[in-house]
Amino acid sequence: MAVYTLPELPYDYAALEPVINPQIVELHHDKHHAAYVKGANDTLEQLAEARDKESWGAVNGLEKSLAFHLSGHILHSIYWHNMTGDGGGEPLAADGVGELADAIAASFGSFAGFKAQLTKAAATTQGSGWGVLAYEPVSGRLIVEQIYDHQGNVGQGSVPILVFDAWEHAFYLQYKNQKVDFVEAMWRVVNWQDVAKRYTAARKNANNLLIAP
């Protein structure tokens, strides 16, 4: 039985127009995200077979494969909910996301500073990767991470709360090779209500992490 399953989109394929066209959303979710789910499940089966046979010659590749596919599944699952056709702008106390807005200002000096950093992080990934806003539990601050592939260059214990997919499959059909234009457009569909909920949950659960004995 599969351990991981492809989540349904929280909206229809056309919901993010004109920022992301329906063809991209359909292919991205139904093909690419689905491939990461299948890859994670297949790798778990291969690891189980390796344990049964006590055959560990491929363990390095299998562990890397599991990290790649599982992280791809998790990041995409966040990505879909991080966006809404009614989103964009800036998180404001008047919209009920004041704690998130205050945390961004405290961690980055201003919303403008945060926006500039995440935009640059996402737009300048070398090859495939993500720009991510994450809650870092040791300091209790928000940080921006530039993630290569799905899992490289990640601070241990950090919790992603806003993710910008900078893989070519996320934008190429519409934006061609202009990754920076896609990242700039992404700010028009950010679902700050979802990001704020993730921030609250990350803070609440931070003490459950055993950072040190």
PDB file of C-alpha atoms in Angstrom:
ATOM      1  CA  MET A   1       0.000   0.000   0.000  1.00  0.00           C
ATOM      2  CA  ALA A   2       1.286   3.470  -0.919  1.00  0.00           C
ATOM      3  CA  VAL A   3       2.507   5.560   2.007  1.00  0.00           C
ATOM      4  CA  TYR A   4       2.210   8.880   0.181  1.00  0.00           C
ATOM      5  CA  THR A   5      -0.685  10.093  -1.980  1.00  0.00           C
ATOM      6  CA  LEU A   6      -1.105  13.038  -4.326  1.00  0.00           C
ATOM      7  CA  PRO A   7      -3.265  15.702  -2.642  1.00  0.00           C
ATOM      8  CA  GLU A   8      -6.071  17.309  -4.595  1.00  0.00           C
ATOM      9  CA  LEU A   9      -5.663  20.899  -5.691  1.00  0.00           C
ATOM     10  CA  PRO A  10      -7.560  23.364  -3.468  1.00  0.00           C
ATOM     11  CA  TYR A  11      -8.872  25.145  -6.613  1.00  0.00           C
ATOM     12  CA  ASP A  12      -9.421  24.454 -10.295  1.00  0.00           C
ATOM     13  CA  TYR A  13      -6.689  24.658 -12.915  1.00  0.00           C
ATOM     14  CA  ALA A  14      -7.663  28.184 -14.008  1.00  0.00           C
ATOM     15  CA  ALA A  15      -7.822  29.695 -10.515  1.00  0.00           C
ATOM     16  CA  LEU A  16      -4.372  31.314 -10.642  1.00  0.00           C
ATOM     17  CA  GLU A  17      -4.732  33.065 -13.995  1.00  0.00           C
ATOM     18  CA  PRO A  18      -3.191  35.231 -15.334  1.00  0.00           C
ATOM     19  CA  VAL A  19      -0.142  34.612 -13.113  1.00  0.00           C
ATOM     20  CA  ILE A  20      -0.058  30.868 -13.854  1.00  0.00           C
ATOM     21  CA  ASN A  21      -2.034  29.471 -16.758  1.00  0.00           C
ATOM     22  CA  PRO A  22      -4.217  26.342 -16.462  1.00  0.00           C
ATOM     23  CA  GLN A  23      -1.942  24.162 -18.602  1.00  0.00           C
ATOM     24  CA  ILE A  24       0.996  24.725 -16.268  1.00  0.00           C
ATOM     25  CA  VAL A  25      -1.076  24.039 -13.147  1.00  0.00           C
ATOM     26  CA  GLU A  26      -2.439  20.808 -14.635  1.00  0.00           C
ATOM     27  CA  LEU A  27       0.920  19.498 -15.807  1.00  0.00           C
ATOM     28  CA  HIS A  28       2.723  20.638 -12.675  1.00  0.00           C
ATOM     29  CA  HIS A  29       0.276  18.962 -10.310  1.00  0.00           C
ATOM     30  CA  ASP A  30      -0.923  15.931 -12.260  1.00  0.00           C
ATOM     31  CA  LYS A  31       2.431  14.969 -13.773  1.00  0.00           C
ATOM     32  CA  HIS A  32       5.378  16.466 -11.884  1.00  0.00           C
ATOM     33  CA  HIS A  33       4.004  16.378  -8.337  1.00  0.00           C
ATOM     34  CA  ALA A  34       2.542  12.947  -8.991  1.00  0.00           C
ATOM     35  CA  ALA A  35       5.985  11.744 -10.094  1.00  0.00           C
ATOM     36  CA  TYR A  36       7.508  12.763  -6.757  1.00  0.00           C
ATOM     37  CA  VAL A  37       4.778  10.884  -4.879  1.00  0.00           C
ATOM     38  CA  LYS A  38       5.393   7.778  -6.975  1.00  0.00           C
ATOM     39  CA  GLY A  39       9.155   8.150  -6.582  1.00  0.00           C
ATOM     40  CA  ALA A  40       8.911   8.317  -2.797  1.00  0.00           C
ATOM     41  CA  ASN A  41       6.676   5.240  -2.626  1.00  0.00           C
ATOM     42  CA  ASP A  42       8.840   3.280  -5.066  1.00  0.00           C
ATOM     43  CA  THR A  43      11.979   4.131  -3.106  1.00  0.00           C
ATOM     44  CA  LEU A  44      10.425   2.963   0.159  1.00  0.00           C
ATOM     45  CA  GLU A  45       9.638  -0.354  -1.517  1.00  0.00           C
ATOM     46  CA  GLN A  46      13.220  -0.658  -2.780  1.00  0.00           C
ATOM     47  CA  LEU A  47      14.580   0.072   0.687  1.00  0.00           C
ATOM     48  CA  ALA A  48      12.300  -2.588   2.164  1.00  0.00           C
ATOM     49  CA  GLU A  49      13.599  -5.065  -0.402  1.00  0.00           C
ATOM     50  CA  ALA A  50      17.186  -4.110   0.469  1.00  0.00           C
ATOM     51  CA  ARG A  51      16.497  -4.808   4.146  1.00  0.00           C
ATOM     52  CA  ASP A  52      14.848  -8.140   3.388  1.00  0.00           C
ATOM     53  CA  LYS A  53      17.770  -9.262   1.232  1.00  0.00           C
ATOM     54  CA  GLU A  54      20.418  -7.527   3.353  1.00  0.00           C
ATOM     55  CA  SER A  55      21.668  -6.059   0.103  1.00  0.00           C
ATOM     56  CA  TRP A  56      23.054  -2.588   0.709  1.00  0.00           C
ATOM     57  CA  GLY A  57      25.037  -1.877  -2.457  1.00  0.00           C
ATOM     58  CA  ALA A  58      22.556   0.781  -3.612  1.00  0.00           C
ATOM     59  CA  VAL A  59      21.771   2.340  -0.226  1.00  0.00           C
ATOM     60  CA  ASN A  60      23.459   5.690  -0.932  1.00  0.00           C
ATOM     61  CA  GLY A  61      21.456   6.209  -4.092  1.00  0.00           C
ATOM     62  CA  LEU A  62      18.235   5.056  -2.463  1.00  0.00           C
ATOM     63  CA  GLU A  63      18.606   7.402   0.508  1.00  0.00           C
ATOM     64  CA  LYS A  64      19.253  10.307  -1.872  1.00  0.00           C
ATOM     65  CA  SER A  65      16.255   9.290  -3.963  1.00  0.00           C
ATOM     66  CA  LEU A  66      13.995   9.181  -0.910  1.00  0.00           C
ATOM     67  CA  ALA A  67      15.123  12.641   0.234  1.00  0.00           C
ATOM     68  CA  PHE A  68      14.631  14.054  -3.277  1.00  0.00           C
ATOM     69  CA  HIS A  69      11.157  12.654  -3.911  1.00  0.00           C
ATOM     70  CA  LEU A  70       9.808  13.078  -0.391  1.00  0.00           C
ATOM     71  CA  SER A  71      10.985  16.686  -0.177  1.00  0.00           C
ATOM     72  CA  GLY A  72       9.522  17.338  -3.611  1.00  0.00           C
ATOM     73  CA  HIS A  73       6.179  15.972  -2.440  1.00  0.00           C
ATOM     74  CA  ILE A  74       6.192  18.029   0.764  1.00  0.00           C
ATOM     75  CA  LEU A  75       7.236  21.304  -0.860  1.00  0.00           C
ATOM     76  CA  HIS A  76       4.655  20.965  -3.623  1.00  0.00           C
ATOM     77  CA  SER A  77       1.943  20.153  -1.090  1.00  0.00           C
ATOM     78  CA  ILE A  78       2.733  23.463   0.628  1.00  0.00           C
ATOM     79  CA  TYR A  79       3.083  25.308  -2.687  1.00  0.00           C
ATOM     80  CA  TRP A  80      -0.476  24.693  -3.860  1.00  0.00           C
ATOM     81  CA  HIS A  81      -1.975  26.032  -0.634  1.00  0.00           C
ATOM     82  CA  ASN A  82       0.413  28.990  -0.531  1.00  0.00           C
ATOM     83  CA  MET A  83      -1.385  30.398  -3.595  1.00  0.00           C
ATOM     84  CA  THR A  84      -4.842  31.786  -4.256  1.00  0.00           C
ATOM     85  CA  GLY A  85      -6.428  33.771  -7.047  1.00  0.00           C
ATOM     86  CA  ASP A  86      -7.528  36.326  -4.448  1.00  0.00           C
ATOM     87  CA  GLY A  87      -4.091  36.712  -2.898  1.00  0.00           C
ATOM     88  CA  GLY A  88      -1.133  38.984  -3.215  1.00  0.00           C
ATOM     89  CA  GLY A  89      -0.210  42.291  -1.691  1.00  0.00           C
ATOM     90  CA  GLU A  90       1.329  42.474   1.753  1.00  0.00           C
ATOM     91  CA  PRO A  91       0.341  40.749   5.026  1.00  0.00           C
ATOM     92  CA  LEU A  92      -1.503  43.290   7.178  1.00  0.00           C
ATOM     93  CA  ALA A  93      -2.963  43.320  10.677  1.00  0.00           C
ATOM     94  CA  ALA A  94      -6.260  44.474   9.163  1.00  0.00           C
ATOM     95  CA  ASP A  95      -6.478  41.161   7.331  1.00  0.00           C
ATOM     96  CA  GLY A  96      -5.910  39.127  10.494  1.00  0.00           C
ATOM     97  CA  VAL A  97      -2.270  38.268   9.788  1.00  0.00           C
ATOM     98  CA  GLY A  98      -0.627  40.843  12.012  1.00  0.00           C
ATOM     99  CA  GLU A  99       1.596  38.369  13.868  1.00  0.00           C
ATOM    100  CA  LEU A 100       3.103  37.205  10.594  1.00  0.00           C
ATOM    101  CA  ALA A 101       3.600  40.787   9.445  1.00  0.00           C
ATOM    102  CA  ASP A 102       5.346  41.657  12.726  1.00  0.00           C
ATOM    103  CA  ALA A 103       7.582  38.582  12.484  1.00  0.00           C
ATOM    104  CA  ILE A 104       8.617  39.493   8.939  1.00  0.00           C
ATOM    105  CA  ALA A 105       9.464  43.048  10.015  1.00  0.00           C
ATOM    106  CA  ALA A 106      11.418  41.814  13.048  1.00  0.00           C
ATOM    107  CA  SER A 107      13.365  39.213  11.061  1.00  0.00           C
ATOM    108  CA  PHE A 108      14.103  41.209   7.903  1.00  0.00           C
ATOM    109  CA  GLY A 109      13.747  44.859   8.910  1.00  0.00           C
ATOM    110  CA  SER A 110      10.766  45.436   6.640  1.00  0.00           C
ATOM    111  CA  PHE A 111       8.418  43.667   4.264  1.00  0.00           C
ATOM    112  CA  ALA A 112      10.258  45.274   1.360  1.00  0.00           C
ATOM    113  CA  GLY A 113      13.562  43.830   2.570  1.00  0.00           C
ATOM    114  CA  PHE A 114      12.034  40.383   2.958  1.00  0.00           C
ATOM    115  CA  LYS A 115      10.385  40.524  -0.463  1.00  0.00           C
ATOM    116  CA  ALA A 116      13.638  41.533  -2.119  1.00  0.00           C
ATOM    117  CA  GLN A 117      15.585  38.724  -0.426  1.00  0.00           C
ATOM    118  CA  LEU A 118      13.091  35.957  -1.223  1.00  0.00           C
ATOM    119  CA  THR A 119      12.723  37.208  -4.798  1.00  0.00           C
ATOM    120  CA  LYS A 120      16.483  37.116  -5.335  1.00  0.00           C
ATOM    121  CA  ALA A 121      16.835  33.733  -3.614  1.00  0.00           C
ATOM    122  CA  ALA A 122      14.196  32.165  -5.857  1.00  0.00           C
ATOM    123  CA  ALA A 123      15.245  33.875  -9.080  1.00  0.00           C
ATOM    124  CA  THR A 124      18.964  33.111  -8.767  1.00  0.00           C
ATOM    125  CA  THR A 125      18.802  29.414  -7.907  1.00  0.00           C
ATOM    126  CA  GLN A 126      21.378  27.644 -10.020  1.00  0.00           C
ATOM    127  CA  GLY A 127      19.463  25.114 -12.057  1.00  0.00           C
ATOM    128  CA  SER A 128      16.467  23.688 -10.213  1.00  0.00           C
ATOM    129  CA  GLY A 129      15.346  24.758  -6.768  1.00  0.00           C
ATOM    130  CA  TRP A 130      13.138  26.848  -4.532  1.00  0.00           C
ATOM    131  CA  GLY A 131      13.055  30.104  -2.639  1.00  0.00           C
ATOM    132  CA  VAL A 132      11.590  29.487   0.815  1.00  0.00           C
ATOM    133  CA  LEU A 133      10.486  31.479   3.844  1.00  0.00           C
ATOM    134  CA  ALA A 134      10.995  29.221   6.873  1.00  0.00           C
ATOM    135  CA  TYR A 135      10.588  29.373  10.630  1.00  0.00           C
ATOM    136  CA  GLU A 136      13.891  28.629  12.357  1.00  0.00           C
ATOM    137  CA  PRO A 137      13.148  27.157  15.813  1.00  0.00           C
ATOM    138  CA  VAL A 138      16.479  27.769  17.559  1.00  0.00           C
ATOM    139  CA  SER A 139      16.310  31.555  17.230  1.00  0.00           C
ATOM    140  CA  GLY A 140      12.549  31.799  16.755  1.00  0.00           C
ATOM    141  CA  ARG A 141      13.163  33.929  13.654  1.00  0.00           C
ATOM    142  CA  LEU A 142      12.032  33.707  10.091  1.00  0.00           C
ATOM    143  CA  ILE A 143      14.762  33.002   7.528  1.00  0.00           C
ATOM    144  CA  VAL A 144      14.944  32.784   3.749  1.00  0.00           C
ATOM    145  CA  GLU A 145      16.430  29.605   2.324  1.00  0.00           C
ATOM    146  CA  GLN A 146      17.616  28.949  -1.204  1.00  0.00           C
ATOM    147  CA  ILE A 147      16.942  25.255  -1.722  1.00  0.00           C
ATOM    148  CA  TYR A 148      18.704  23.365  -4.499  1.00  0.00           C
ATOM    149  CA  ASP A 149      16.662  20.573  -6.059  1.00  0.00           C
ATOM    150  CA  HIS A 150      14.166  19.895  -3.256  1.00  0.00           C
ATOM    151  CA  GLN A 151      16.351  19.132  -0.284  1.00  0.00           C
ATOM    152  CA  GLY A 152      19.839  20.676  -0.509  1.00  0.00           C
ATOM    153  CA  ASN A 153      21.043  23.702   1.461  1.00  0.00           C
ATOM    154  CA  VAL A 154      18.374  23.422   4.182  1.00  0.00           C
ATOM    155  CA  GLY A 155      18.805  24.412   7.813  1.00  0.00           C
ATOM    156  CA  GLN A 156      18.010  21.428  10.024  1.00  0.00           C
ATOM    157  CA  GLY A 157      14.719  21.825  11.867  1.00  0.00           C
ATOM    158  CA  SER A 158      13.547  24.805   9.817  1.00  0.00           C
ATOM    159  CA  VAL A 159       9.868  24.711   8.841  1.00  0.00           C
ATOM    160  CA  PRO A 160       8.871  26.021   5.388  1.00  0.00           C
ATOM    161  CA  ILE A 161       5.843  28.299   5.470  1.00  0.00           C
ATOM    162  CA  LEU A 162       6.030  30.017   2.056  1.00  0.00           C
ATOM    163  CA  VAL A 163       7.614  28.367  -0.975  1.00  0.00           C
ATOM    164  CA  PHE A 164       8.328  29.670  -4.480  1.00  0.00           C
ATOM    165  CA  ASP A 165       8.959  26.891  -6.988  1.00  0.00           C
ATOM    166  CA  ALA A 166      11.797  27.933  -9.303  1.00  0.00           C
ATOM    167  CA  TRP A 167      12.042  24.714 -11.326  1.00  0.00           C
ATOM    168  CA  GLU A 168      11.514  25.319 -15.048  1.00  0.00           C
ATOM    169  CA  HIS A 169       8.418  23.124 -15.125  1.00  0.00           C
ATOM    170  CA  ALA A 170       6.714  25.680 -12.860  1.00  0.00           C
ATOM    171  CA  PHE A 171       6.912  28.499 -15.400  1.00  0.00           C
ATOM    172  CA  TYR A 172       8.599  27.720 -18.729  1.00  0.00           C
ATOM    173  CA  LEU A 173       5.461  27.194 -20.843  1.00  0.00           C
ATOM    174  CA  GLN A 174       4.316  30.702 -19.957  1.00  0.00           C
ATOM    175  CA  TYR A 175       7.403  32.710 -19.007  1.00  0.00           C
ATOM    176  CA  LYS A 176       9.993  30.948 -21.189  1.00  0.00           C
ATOM    177  CA  ASN A 177      13.474  31.543 -19.718  1.00  0.00           C
ATOM    178  CA  GLN A 178      12.434  34.628 -17.732  1.00  0.00           C
ATOM    179  CA  LYS A 179      12.489  33.088 -14.266  1.00  0.00           C
ATOM    180  CA  VAL A 180      12.689  36.477 -12.570  1.00  0.00           C
ATOM    181  CA  ASP A 181       9.436  37.591 -14.253  1.00  0.00           C
ATOM    182  CA  PHE A 182       7.690  34.504 -12.908  1.00  0.00           C
ATOM    183  CA  VAL A 183       8.988  35.071  -9.382  1.00  0.00           C
ATOM    184  CA  GLU A 184       7.891  38.709  -9.470  1.00  0.00           C
ATOM    185  CA  ALA A 185       4.437  37.627 -10.636  1.00  0.00           C
ATOM    186  CA  MET A 186       4.174  35.051  -7.839  1.00  0.00           C
ATOM    187  CA  TRP A 187       3.724  37.832  -5.285  1.00  0.00           C
ATOM    188  CA  ARG A 188       0.308  38.504  -6.820  1.00  0.00           C
ATOM    189  CA  VAL A 189      -1.055  35.112  -5.749  1.00  0.00           C
ATOM    190  CA  VAL A 190       0.493  34.606  -2.288  1.00  0.00           C
ATOM    191  CA  ASN A 191      -2.115  33.332   0.167  1.00  0.00           C
ATOM    192  CA  TRP A 192      -1.097  35.201   3.327  1.00  0.00           C
ATOM    193  CA  GLN A 193      -3.843  33.539   5.343  1.00  0.00           C
ATOM    194  CA  ASP A 194      -2.274  30.150   4.653  1.00  0.00           C
ATOM    195  CA  VAL A 195       1.247  31.430   5.358  1.00  0.00           C
ATOM    196  CA  ALA A 196       0.073  32.926   8.664  1.00  0.00           C
ATOM    197  CA  LYS A 197      -1.514  29.630   9.731  1.00  0.00           C
ATOM    198  CA  ARG A 198       1.715  27.802   8.963  1.00  0.00           C
ATOM    199  CA  TYR A 199       3.707  30.372  10.937  1.00  0.00           C
ATOM    200  CA  THR A 200       1.436  29.961  13.965  1.00  0.00           C
ATOM    201  CA  ALA A 201       1.642  26.163  13.769  1.00  0.00           C
ATOM    202  CA  ALA A 202       5.435  26.215  13.392  1.00  0.00           C
ATOM    203  CA  ARG A 203       5.833  28.419  16.484  1.00  0.00           C
ATOM    204  CA  LYS A 204       3.415  26.293  18.493  1.00  0.00           C
ATOM    205  CA  ASN A 205       5.194  23.060  17.664  1.00  0.00           C
ATOM    206  CA  ALA A 206       8.767  24.366  17.889  1.00  0.00           C
ATOM    207  CA  ASN A 207       9.174  23.226  21.489  1.00  0.00           C
ATOM    208  CA  ASN A 208       8.460  19.664  20.417  1.00  0.00           C
ATOM    209  CA  LEU A 209      11.832  19.580  18.645  1.00  0.00           C
ATOM    210  CA  LEU A 210      14.606  18.205  20.815  1.00  0.00           C
ATOM    211  CA  ILE A 211      17.324  20.724  19.887  1.00  0.00           C
ATOM    212  CA  ALA A 212      19.610  19.744  22.762  1.00  0.00           C
ATOM    213  CA  PRO A 213      19.334  17.455  25.801  1.00  0.00           C
TER     214      PRO A 213
END
